Each structure stands twice: as structure tokens, then as C-alpha cells.
Amino acid sequence: MPRFAANLTMMFNEHAFLDRFQAAADAGFEAVEFLFPYDHPAELVADKLQRAGLSQALFNMPPGNWHAGERGLAAVAGREAEFRASVDTALGYAKIIGSPLLHVMAGLADRRDPAAMTRYLDALQFAVDATEDAGVGLVIEPINGRDMPGYFLDDFDVALDIVRKIDRPSLRLQFDIYHRQILHGDVIMALRSMMPWIAHIQVASVPKRNEPGTGELNDALIFSEIDALGYDGFVGCEYRPAGTTEDGLSWLKAW
């Protein structure tokens, strides 16, 4: 059975953010993830995790101005210094919270622009060098253009090629089943071929991004395949509950 982590940005929105940790634990989750912790002191987030008896799966590095539409800095021209500072910020939080992984968001840029690709590779190299000695891993995630138009990293094969090119054990793939299905389909075969490079998996139904088991994919079969492949990381539940979070957890109880 996969180990599921509740995404506290999308789930348990019936509660204030800092109350979602205990709500997730009460619902049976053993770990959590979220987009960003930076609105709260790292020590407070760590305390909420500890009190709820939860593990942290991962969170994202600072994205720039999220509310203005920015979606990361790594490939964005003129933001190199800000990106380097964001690595320090994220690493400081990861050390206190105890997160083993950070997601490096690429940002909005043209992947076919050689200058943008060079910036992205340089940024990843800097981030790996900065975080590896601290024992914090990095992941990159392909994201579909329907949900995030203009996102630099929008292809799973390209993402895998980048991980191989950087060739550092602390840089791996974040395999989001929802994004994979929209971008390419062929979810199970991709899991089989890419599993050696996958450090984190996420799930949501397609196309509405609701609870597993409510869309076009056989999520139970995919979960069985994840088990069969020997994956021992967390599966992040990055979905939007169709109703209240608790009322939509029958899939978890059935599994």
C-alpha cells in the first residue's frame, strides 16, 4: 500500500492552514506536503508537524510573486540572484521542518530558448551544490500547460534528460500522475521506465483534479503498480476535494 501524504494547500481547506496538520493526522495520513510554508515561521510549522505526529514529504522553493502569476524563478531571465537567495530560504525551512525534498519550480519561460535552458541548468546545478551537503534532495516536476500556461518544464522526457544531464543523486523527478496523463498519457509504462529517477509521486483524478477514483484513470491499478515497482516514497494527494475533504476520503479508507 502506498504511503499517502495529504497536500495541505488543496486539502482540509475547511480549517485554517495551521490546523490542517492535526486534521490530516486525524483522517489517517502519516505525512503532509504543501506548496509553500513561508507565511509562517519554520519553527511553528515544525511544531504543528510534531504535535500531529506527521512527517513532511516536501514543499516548493519560493516561486517569486505567486499572486502576480509567477511560477518559479529557475529559468527566468534577470532573476538569478533572487533564485540563489530563494535556495537559502528554502533550505533553512527544510532543515527546521525536516523536509527531505524541495521542489524547484522552473518558472514561465520558453523551454526551446537555449538561453532559458542554460539558465535553468545553471540554477539546478547551483541548487544541488547548495543543498546536497545538508542531505536535502531536489525534485523537478513537469506541469501541463492547461493548468499552468507557459510553464518552462512541460515534458516528462525532457525532465528526465535534465536529471540525467545534471547527474547528481540528490536531483530526481517528481512524477505527478495528473500532469502525466494530461501531457502524455501512458502512466504505468512511464512509471516503470522512470522509476529509478523518481523521488516523489503525486496523484489527482483526471480531468477535474478531484479525489482518486473519480476520473478517467484506474487509480487503484496505478497504486498497485507503484507498490509492485518497490517505490517507498510518499504519494502526495495534490487534489481538490469535490466537497469537504473528510467526506471525500472513502477512496483512502477503501485502499
PDB file of C-alpha atoms in Angstrom:
ATOM      1  CA  MET A   1       0.000   0.000   0.000  1.00  0.00           C
ATOM      2  CA  PRO A   2       1.488   3.393  -0.939  1.00  0.00           C
ATOM      3  CA  ARG A   3       2.206   5.857   1.832  1.00  0.00           C
ATOM      4  CA  PHE A   4      -0.067   8.823   1.194  1.00  0.00           C
ATOM      5  CA  ALA A   5       0.707  12.426   2.122  1.00  0.00           C
ATOM      6  CA  ALA A   6      -2.094  14.977   2.324  1.00  0.00           C
ATOM      7  CA  ASN A   7      -1.477  18.172   0.381  1.00  0.00           C
ATOM      8  CA  LEU A   8      -2.469  20.851   2.877  1.00  0.00           C
ATOM      9  CA  THR A   9      -2.673  23.585   0.258  1.00  0.00           C
ATOM     10  CA  MET A  10      -5.501  21.801  -1.543  1.00  0.00           C
ATOM     11  CA  MET A  11      -6.982  19.567   1.147  1.00  0.00           C
ATOM     12  CA  PHE A  12      -8.577  20.330   4.520  1.00  0.00           C
ATOM     13  CA  ASN A  13      -9.401  23.885   3.459  1.00  0.00           C
ATOM     14  CA  GLU A  14     -12.282  23.714   5.944  1.00  0.00           C
ATOM     15  CA  HIS A  15      -9.580  24.537   8.512  1.00  0.00           C
ATOM     16  CA  ALA A  16      -7.032  27.320   8.884  1.00  0.00           C
ATOM     17  CA  PHE A  17      -3.663  26.245   7.481  1.00  0.00           C
ATOM     18  CA  LEU A  18      -2.001  25.566  10.817  1.00  0.00           C
ATOM     19  CA  ASP A  19      -4.988  23.467  11.922  1.00  0.00           C
ATOM     20  CA  ARG A  20      -4.791  21.247   8.836  1.00  0.00           C
ATOM     21  CA  PHE A  21      -1.887  19.223  10.237  1.00  0.00           C
ATOM     22  CA  GLN A  22      -3.964  17.713  13.017  1.00  0.00           C
ATOM     23  CA  ALA A  23      -6.933  17.295  10.686  1.00  0.00           C
ATOM     24  CA  ALA A  24      -4.763  15.282   8.303  1.00  0.00           C
ATOM     25  CA  ALA A  25      -3.459  13.108  11.120  1.00  0.00           C
ATOM     26  CA  ASP A  26      -6.989  12.528  12.409  1.00  0.00           C
ATOM     27  CA  ALA A  27      -8.024  11.435   8.906  1.00  0.00           C
ATOM     28  CA  GLY A  28      -5.326   8.760   8.852  1.00  0.00           C
ATOM     29  CA  PHE A  29      -2.481  10.400   6.934  1.00  0.00           C
ATOM     30  CA  GLU A  30       1.077   9.839   8.127  1.00  0.00           C
ATOM     31  CA  ALA A  31       2.649  12.688   6.166  1.00  0.00           C
ATOM     32  CA  VAL A  32       1.850  16.016   4.544  1.00  0.00           C
ATOM     33  CA  GLU A  33       3.070  18.264   1.793  1.00  0.00           C
ATOM     34  CA  PHE A  34       2.082  21.778   0.739  1.00  0.00           C
ATOM     35  CA  LEU A  35       3.087  24.385  -1.785  1.00  0.00           C
ATOM     36  CA  PHE A  36       4.758  26.944   0.468  1.00  0.00           C
ATOM     37  CA  PRO A  37       5.364  27.377   4.215  1.00  0.00           C
ATOM     38  CA  TYR A  38       6.850  30.868   4.053  1.00  0.00           C
ATOM     39  CA  ASP A  39       3.904  32.768   5.529  1.00  0.00           C
ATOM     40  CA  HIS A  40       4.658  31.081   8.868  1.00  0.00           C
ATOM     41  CA  PRO A  41       7.827  30.703  10.957  1.00  0.00           C
ATOM     42  CA  ALA A  42       9.540  27.408  10.237  1.00  0.00           C
ATOM     43  CA  GLU A  43       9.609  26.597  13.956  1.00  0.00           C
ATOM     44  CA  LEU A  44       5.819  26.899  14.149  1.00  0.00           C
ATOM     45  CA  VAL A  45       5.303  24.595  11.166  1.00  0.00           C
ATOM     46  CA  ALA A  46       7.727  22.092  12.684  1.00  0.00           C
ATOM     47  CA  ASP A  47       5.811  22.211  15.960  1.00  0.00           C
ATOM     48  CA  LYS A  48       2.499  21.515  14.207  1.00  0.00           C
ATOM     49  CA  LEU A  49       4.068  18.540  12.442  1.00  0.00           C
ATOM     50  CA  GLN A  50       5.499  17.157  15.668  1.00  0.00           C
ATOM     51  CA  ARG A  51       2.309  17.581  17.658  1.00  0.00           C
ATOM     52  CA  ALA A  52       0.294  15.826  14.953  1.00  0.00           C
ATOM     53  CA  GLY A  53       2.827  13.008  14.630  1.00  0.00           C
ATOM     54  CA  LEU A  54       3.340  13.667  10.928  1.00  0.00           C
ATOM     55  CA  SER A  55       6.269  13.549   8.550  1.00  0.00           C
ATOM     56  CA  GLN A  56       6.924  16.228   5.943  1.00  0.00           C
ATOM     57  CA  ALA A  57       7.154  14.872   2.399  1.00  0.00           C
ATOM     58  CA  LEU A  58       8.231  18.010   0.530  1.00  0.00           C
ATOM     59  CA  PHE A  59       7.379  21.609  -0.289  1.00  0.00           C
ATOM     60  CA  ASN A  60       8.231  24.078  -3.043  1.00  0.00           C
ATOM     61  CA  MET A  61      11.023  26.592  -3.145  1.00  0.00           C
ATOM     62  CA  PRO A  62       9.847  30.244  -3.245  1.00  0.00           C
ATOM     63  CA  PRO A  63       8.133  30.908  -6.607  1.00  0.00           C
ATOM     64  CA  GLY A  64       8.606  34.650  -6.931  1.00  0.00           C
ATOM     65  CA  ASN A  65       5.374  36.625  -6.756  1.00  0.00           C
ATOM     66  CA  TRP A  66       2.827  33.811  -6.831  1.00  0.00           C
ATOM     67  CA  HIS A  67      -0.187  36.122  -6.587  1.00  0.00           C
ATOM     68  CA  ALA A  68       1.074  38.091  -9.606  1.00  0.00           C
ATOM     69  CA  GLY A  69       1.266  34.886 -11.638  1.00  0.00           C
ATOM     70  CA  GLU A  70       4.913  33.919 -11.217  1.00  0.00           C
ATOM     71  CA  ARG A  71       5.534  30.195 -11.006  1.00  0.00           C
ATOM     72  CA  GLY A  72       9.182  29.849 -10.091  1.00  0.00           C
ATOM     73  CA  LEU A  73      12.468  31.537 -10.884  1.00  0.00           C
ATOM     74  CA  ALA A  74      14.965  28.935 -12.084  1.00  0.00           C
ATOM     75  CA  ALA A  75      14.610  29.589 -15.836  1.00  0.00           C
ATOM     76  CA  VAL A  76      13.532  33.242 -15.699  1.00  0.00           C
ATOM     77  CA  ALA A  77      15.857  35.900 -17.109  1.00  0.00           C
ATOM     78  CA  GLY A  78      17.120  38.537 -14.697  1.00  0.00           C
ATOM     79  CA  ARG A  79      16.092  36.634 -11.569  1.00  0.00           C
ATOM     80  CA  GLU A  80      19.277  34.696 -10.981  1.00  0.00           C
ATOM     81  CA  ALA A  81      20.249  36.455  -7.750  1.00  0.00           C
ATOM     82  CA  GLU A  82      16.718  36.104  -6.394  1.00  0.00           C
ATOM     83  CA  PHE A  83      16.755  32.413  -7.234  1.00  0.00           C
ATOM     84  CA  ARG A  84      20.018  31.867  -5.361  1.00  0.00           C
ATOM     85  CA  ALA A  85      18.598  33.673  -2.329  1.00  0.00           C
ATOM     86  CA  SER A  86      15.457  31.530  -2.541  1.00  0.00           C
ATOM     87  CA  VAL A  87      17.576  28.385  -2.300  1.00  0.00           C
ATOM     88  CA  ASP A  88      18.947  29.597   1.028  1.00  0.00           C
ATOM     89  CA  THR A  89      15.448  30.440   2.254  1.00  0.00           C
ATOM     90  CA  ALA A  90      14.008  27.061   1.289  1.00  0.00           C
ATOM     91  CA  LEU A  91      16.951  25.151   2.718  1.00  0.00           C
ATOM     92  CA  GLY A  92      16.624  26.989   6.020  1.00  0.00           C
ATOM     93  CA  TYR A  93      12.974  25.947   6.243  1.00  0.00           C
ATOM     94  CA  ALA A  94      13.724  22.379   5.168  1.00  0.00           C
ATOM     95  CA  LYS A  95      16.316  21.938   7.904  1.00  0.00           C
ATOM     96  CA  ILE A  96      13.949  23.122  10.637  1.00  0.00           C
ATOM     97  CA  ILE A  97      10.813  21.416   9.329  1.00  0.00           C
ATOM     98  CA  GLY A  98      12.654  18.217   8.479  1.00  0.00           C
ATOM     99  CA  SER A  99      11.691  18.025   4.835  1.00  0.00           C
ATOM    100  CA  PRO A 100      13.777  15.541   2.835  1.00  0.00           C
ATOM    101  CA  LEU A 101      12.821  17.105  -0.513  1.00  0.00           C
ATOM    102  CA  LEU A 102      12.378  20.513  -2.111  1.00  0.00           C
ATOM    103  CA  HIS A 103      10.631  21.080  -5.421  1.00  0.00           C
ATOM    104  CA  VAL A 104      12.489  23.538  -7.669  1.00  0.00           C
ATOM    105  CA  MET A 105       9.903  25.435  -9.717  1.00  0.00           C
ATOM    106  CA  ALA A 106      11.180  26.369 -13.177  1.00  0.00           C
ATOM    107  CA  GLY A 107       9.005  29.395 -13.868  1.00  0.00           C
ATOM    108  CA  LEU A 108       7.404  30.802 -17.002  1.00  0.00           C
ATOM    109  CA  ALA A 109       9.874  30.730 -19.876  1.00  0.00           C
ATOM    110  CA  ASP A 110      10.309  29.226 -23.347  1.00  0.00           C
ATOM    111  CA  ARG A 111      11.874  25.801 -22.998  1.00  0.00           C
ATOM    112  CA  ARG A 112      13.017  25.961 -26.622  1.00  0.00           C
ATOM    113  CA  ASP A 113      15.081  29.093 -25.952  1.00  0.00           C
ATOM    114  CA  PRO A 114      18.711  27.959 -25.473  1.00  0.00           C
ATOM    115  CA  ALA A 115      19.380  30.853 -23.081  1.00  0.00           C
ATOM    116  CA  ALA A 116      16.452  29.821 -20.891  1.00  0.00           C
ATOM    117  CA  MET A 117      17.658  26.217 -20.828  1.00  0.00           C
ATOM    118  CA  THR A 118      21.146  27.339 -19.871  1.00  0.00           C
ATOM    119  CA  ARG A 119      19.743  29.444 -17.029  1.00  0.00           C
ATOM    120  CA  TYR A 120      17.676  26.515 -15.827  1.00  0.00           C
ATOM    121  CA  LEU A 121      20.578  24.067 -15.858  1.00  0.00           C
ATOM    122  CA  ASP A 122      22.828  26.571 -14.097  1.00  0.00           C
ATOM    123  CA  ALA A 123      20.142  27.177 -11.464  1.00  0.00           C
ATOM    124  CA  LEU A 124      19.697  23.460 -10.825  1.00  0.00           C
ATOM    125  CA  GLN A 125      23.434  22.985 -10.521  1.00  0.00           C
ATOM    126  CA  PHE A 126      23.636  25.820  -8.002  1.00  0.00           C
ATOM    127  CA  ALA A 127      20.719  24.410  -6.011  1.00  0.00           C
ATOM    128  CA  VAL A 128      22.174  20.904  -5.928  1.00  0.00           C
ATOM    129  CA  ASP A 129      25.536  22.229  -4.763  1.00  0.00           C
ATOM    130  CA  ALA A 130      23.840  24.270  -2.023  1.00  0.00           C
ATOM    131  CA  THR A 131      21.543  21.565  -0.664  1.00  0.00           C
ATOM    132  CA  GLU A 132      23.364  18.274  -1.141  1.00  0.00           C
ATOM    133  CA  ASP A 133      25.686  18.582   1.854  1.00  0.00           C
ATOM    134  CA  ALA A 134      22.649  19.268   4.051  1.00  0.00           C
ATOM    135  CA  GLY A 135      21.092  15.980   2.985  1.00  0.00           C
ATOM    136  CA  VAL A 136      18.115  17.666   1.307  1.00  0.00           C
ATOM    137  CA  GLY A 137      17.106  16.324  -2.096  1.00  0.00           C
ATOM    138  CA  LEU A 138      15.667  18.276  -5.009  1.00  0.00           C
ATOM    139  CA  VAL A 139      12.942  17.336  -7.465  1.00  0.00           C
ATOM    140  CA  ILE A 140      11.748  18.869 -10.723  1.00  0.00           C
ATOM    141  CA  GLU A 141       8.190  18.380 -11.942  1.00  0.00           C
ATOM    142  CA  PRO A 142       6.758  18.604 -15.456  1.00  0.00           C
ATOM    143  CA  ILE A 143       3.486  20.573 -15.322  1.00  0.00           C
ATOM    144  CA  ASN A 144       0.843  20.657 -18.029  1.00  0.00           C
ATOM    145  CA  GLY A 145       0.120  23.879 -19.893  1.00  0.00           C
ATOM    146  CA  ARG A 146      -3.620  23.688 -19.344  1.00  0.00           C
ATOM    147  CA  ASP A 147      -3.195  24.242 -15.618  1.00  0.00           C
ATOM    148  CA  MET A 148      -0.081  26.398 -15.869  1.00  0.00           C
ATOM    149  CA  PRO A 149       0.248  28.053 -19.307  1.00  0.00           C
ATOM    150  CA  GLY A 150       3.793  28.936 -20.278  1.00  0.00           C
ATOM    151  CA  TYR A 151       5.500  26.789 -17.644  1.00  0.00           C
ATOM    152  CA  PHE A 152       9.050  26.018 -18.727  1.00  0.00           C
ATOM    153  CA  LEU A 153       9.145  22.330 -17.823  1.00  0.00           C
ATOM    154  CA  ASP A 154       6.209  20.755 -19.655  1.00  0.00           C
ATOM    155  CA  ASP A 155       7.585  17.423 -20.868  1.00  0.00           C
ATOM    156  CA  PHE A 156       8.469  14.300 -18.875  1.00  0.00           C
ATOM    157  CA  ASP A 157      11.146  13.077 -21.274  1.00  0.00           C
ATOM    158  CA  VAL A 158      12.850  16.464 -21.229  1.00  0.00           C
ATOM    159  CA  ALA A 159      12.720  16.457 -17.420  1.00  0.00           C
ATOM    160  CA  LEU A 160      14.333  13.029 -17.278  1.00  0.00           C
ATOM    161  CA  ASP A 161      17.031  14.123 -19.734  1.00  0.00           C
ATOM    162  CA  ILE A 162      17.793  17.102 -17.466  1.00  0.00           C
ATOM    163  CA  VAL A 163      18.088  14.886 -14.386  1.00  0.00           C
ATOM    164  CA  ARG A 164      20.461  12.633 -16.277  1.00  0.00           C
ATOM    165  CA  LYS A 165      22.446  15.597 -17.565  1.00  0.00           C
ATOM    166  CA  ILE A 166      22.952  17.085 -14.091  1.00  0.00           C
ATOM    167  CA  ASP A 167      23.801  13.554 -12.937  1.00  0.00           C
ATOM    168  CA  ARG A 168      23.692  14.087  -9.185  1.00  0.00           C
ATOM    169  CA  PRO A 169      21.977  11.570  -6.887  1.00  0.00           C
ATOM    170  CA  SER A 170      20.167  14.322  -4.985  1.00  0.00           C
ATOM    171  CA  LEU A 171      18.281  15.574  -8.091  1.00  0.00           C
ATOM    172  CA  ARG A 172      15.296  13.453  -9.099  1.00  0.00           C
ATOM    173  CA  LEU A 173      11.852  13.569 -10.726  1.00  0.00           C
ATOM    174  CA  GLN A 174       8.560  14.496  -9.150  1.00  0.00           C
ATOM    175  CA  PHE A 175       6.082  12.317 -11.052  1.00  0.00           C
ATOM    176  CA  ASP A 176       2.593  13.799 -10.909  1.00  0.00           C
ATOM    177  CA  ILE A 177       0.123  11.268 -12.321  1.00  0.00           C
ATOM    178  CA  TYR A 178      -2.403  14.008 -13.124  1.00  0.00           C
ATOM    179  CA  HIS A 179       0.107  16.033 -15.145  1.00  0.00           C
ATOM    180  CA  ARG A 180       1.492  12.912 -16.823  1.00  0.00           C
ATOM    181  CA  GLN A 181      -1.926  11.836 -18.065  1.00  0.00           C
ATOM    182  CA  ILE A 182      -2.731  15.272 -19.491  1.00  0.00           C
ATOM    183  CA  LEU A 183       0.676  15.735 -21.111  1.00  0.00           C
ATOM    184  CA  HIS A 184       1.415  12.258 -22.447  1.00  0.00           C
ATOM    185  CA  GLY A 185      -0.854   9.521 -21.079  1.00  0.00           C
ATOM    186  CA  ASP A 186       0.791   6.082 -20.760  1.00  0.00           C
ATOM    187  CA  VAL A 187       1.078   6.486 -17.000  1.00  0.00           C
ATOM    188  CA  ILE A 188       2.006   2.953 -15.962  1.00  0.00           C
ATOM    189  CA  MET A 189       4.646   2.450 -18.659  1.00  0.00           C
ATOM    190  CA  ALA A 190       6.192   5.804 -17.738  1.00  0.00           C
ATOM    191  CA  LEU A 191       6.267   4.840 -14.063  1.00  0.00           C
ATOM    192  CA  ARG A 192       8.030   1.605 -14.981  1.00  0.00           C
ATOM    193  CA  SER A 193      10.668   3.255 -17.151  1.00  0.00           C
ATOM    194  CA  MET A 194      11.263   6.328 -14.972  1.00  0.00           C
ATOM    195  CA  MET A 195      11.034   4.778 -11.504  1.00  0.00           C
ATOM    196  CA  PRO A 196      14.831   4.739 -10.923  1.00  0.00           C
ATOM    197  CA  TRP A 197      14.780   8.534 -11.150  1.00  0.00           C
ATOM    198  CA  ILE A 198      11.539   9.218  -9.234  1.00  0.00           C
ATOM    199  CA  ALA A 199      11.754  10.590  -5.691  1.00  0.00           C
ATOM    200  CA  HIS A 200       8.160  11.752  -5.232  1.00  0.00           C
ATOM    201  CA  ILE A 201       4.781  10.891  -6.753  1.00  0.00           C
ATOM    202  CA  GLN A 202       1.556  12.891  -6.703  1.00  0.00           C
ATOM    203  CA  VAL A 203      -1.983  11.943  -7.614  1.00  0.00           C
ATOM    204  CA  ALA A 204      -5.311  13.537  -8.559  1.00  0.00           C
ATOM    205  CA  SER A 205      -8.124  12.379 -10.795  1.00  0.00           C
ATOM    206  CA  VAL A 206      -8.237  13.457 -14.441  1.00  0.00           C
ATOM    207  CA  PRO A 207      -9.695  15.713 -15.751  1.00  0.00           C
ATOM    208  CA  LYS A 208     -11.253  17.526 -12.764  1.00  0.00           C
ATOM    209  CA  ARG A 209      -8.351  17.119 -10.309  1.00  0.00           C
ATOM    210  CA  ASN A 210     -10.622  15.705  -7.622  1.00  0.00           C
ATOM    211  CA  GLU A 211     -10.273  12.608  -5.431  1.00  0.00           C
ATOM    212  CA  PRO A 212      -8.556   9.479  -6.820  1.00  0.00           C
ATOM    213  CA  GLY A 213     -11.025   7.066  -8.344  1.00  0.00           C
ATOM    214  CA  THR A 214     -13.355   9.757  -9.711  1.00  0.00           C
ATOM    215  CA  GLY A 215     -11.827  10.306 -13.147  1.00  0.00           C
ATOM    216  CA  GLU A 216     -10.740   8.542 -16.296  1.00  0.00           C
ATOM    217  CA  LEU A 217      -7.818   6.617 -14.770  1.00  0.00           C
ATOM    218  CA  ASN A 218      -7.853   3.369 -12.823  1.00  0.00           C
ATOM    219  CA  ASP A 219      -6.102   4.829  -9.800  1.00  0.00           C
ATOM    220  CA  ALA A 220      -6.310   1.609  -7.801  1.00  0.00           C
ATOM    221  CA  LEU A 221      -4.424  -0.206 -10.570  1.00  0.00           C
ATOM    222  CA  ILE A 222      -1.818   2.565 -10.642  1.00  0.00           C
ATOM    223  CA  PHE A 223      -1.356   2.354  -6.871  1.00  0.00           C
ATOM    224  CA  SER A 224      -0.868  -1.408  -7.159  1.00  0.00           C
ATOM    225  CA  GLU A 225       1.739  -0.821  -9.841  1.00  0.00           C
ATOM    226  CA  ILE A 226       3.557   1.685  -7.643  1.00  0.00           C
ATOM    227  CA  ASP A 227       3.713  -0.971  -4.927  1.00  0.00           C
ATOM    228  CA  ALA A 228       4.882  -3.611  -7.391  1.00  0.00           C
ATOM    229  CA  LEU A 229       7.699  -1.339  -8.540  1.00  0.00           C
ATOM    230  CA  GLY A 230       9.013  -1.116  -4.993  1.00  0.00           C
ATOM    231  CA  TYR A 231       8.510   2.624  -4.585  1.00  0.00           C
ATOM    232  CA  ASP A 232       8.997   3.524  -0.924  1.00  0.00           C
ATOM    233  CA  GLY A 233       8.451   7.293  -1.000  1.00  0.00           C
ATOM    234  CA  PHE A 234       5.244   9.191  -0.383  1.00  0.00           C
ATOM    235  CA  VAL A 235       2.362   9.669  -2.807  1.00  0.00           C
ATOM    236  CA  GLY A 236       1.193  13.236  -2.382  1.00  0.00           C
ATOM    237  CA  CYS A 237      -2.552  13.779  -2.656  1.00  0.00           C
ATOM    238  CA  GLU A 238      -2.479  17.026  -4.622  1.00  0.00           C
ATOM    239  CA  TYR A 239      -6.167  17.136  -5.446  1.00  0.00           C
ATOM    240  CA  ARG A 240      -9.110  19.454  -4.891  1.00  0.00           C
ATOM    241  CA  PRO A 241     -11.834  17.715  -2.887  1.00  0.00           C
ATOM    242  CA  ALA A 242     -15.174  17.774  -4.680  1.00  0.00           C
ATOM    243  CA  GLY A 243     -16.888  18.510  -1.351  1.00  0.00           C
ATOM    244  CA  THR A 244     -15.459  18.552   2.137  1.00  0.00           C
ATOM    245  CA  THR A 245     -12.126  16.797   2.470  1.00  0.00           C
ATOM    246  CA  GLU A 246     -13.322  14.319   5.079  1.00  0.00           C
ATOM    247  CA  ASP A 247     -16.425  13.352   3.097  1.00  0.00           C
ATOM    248  CA  GLY A 248     -14.247  12.559   0.088  1.00  0.00           C
ATOM    249  CA  LEU A 249     -11.822  10.176   1.802  1.00  0.00           C
ATOM    250  CA  SER A 250     -13.669   6.941   1.079  1.00  0.00           C
ATOM    251  CA  TRP A 251     -11.002   6.109  -1.532  1.00  0.00           C
ATOM    252  CA  LEU A 252      -8.316   6.164   1.169  1.00  0.00           C
ATOM    253  CA  LYS A 253     -10.316   4.022   3.567  1.00  0.00           C
ATOM    254  CA  ALA A 254     -11.073   1.510   0.804  1.00  0.00           C
ATOM    255  CA  TRP A 255      -7.438   1.216  -0.147  1.00  0.00           C
TER     256      TRP A 255
END
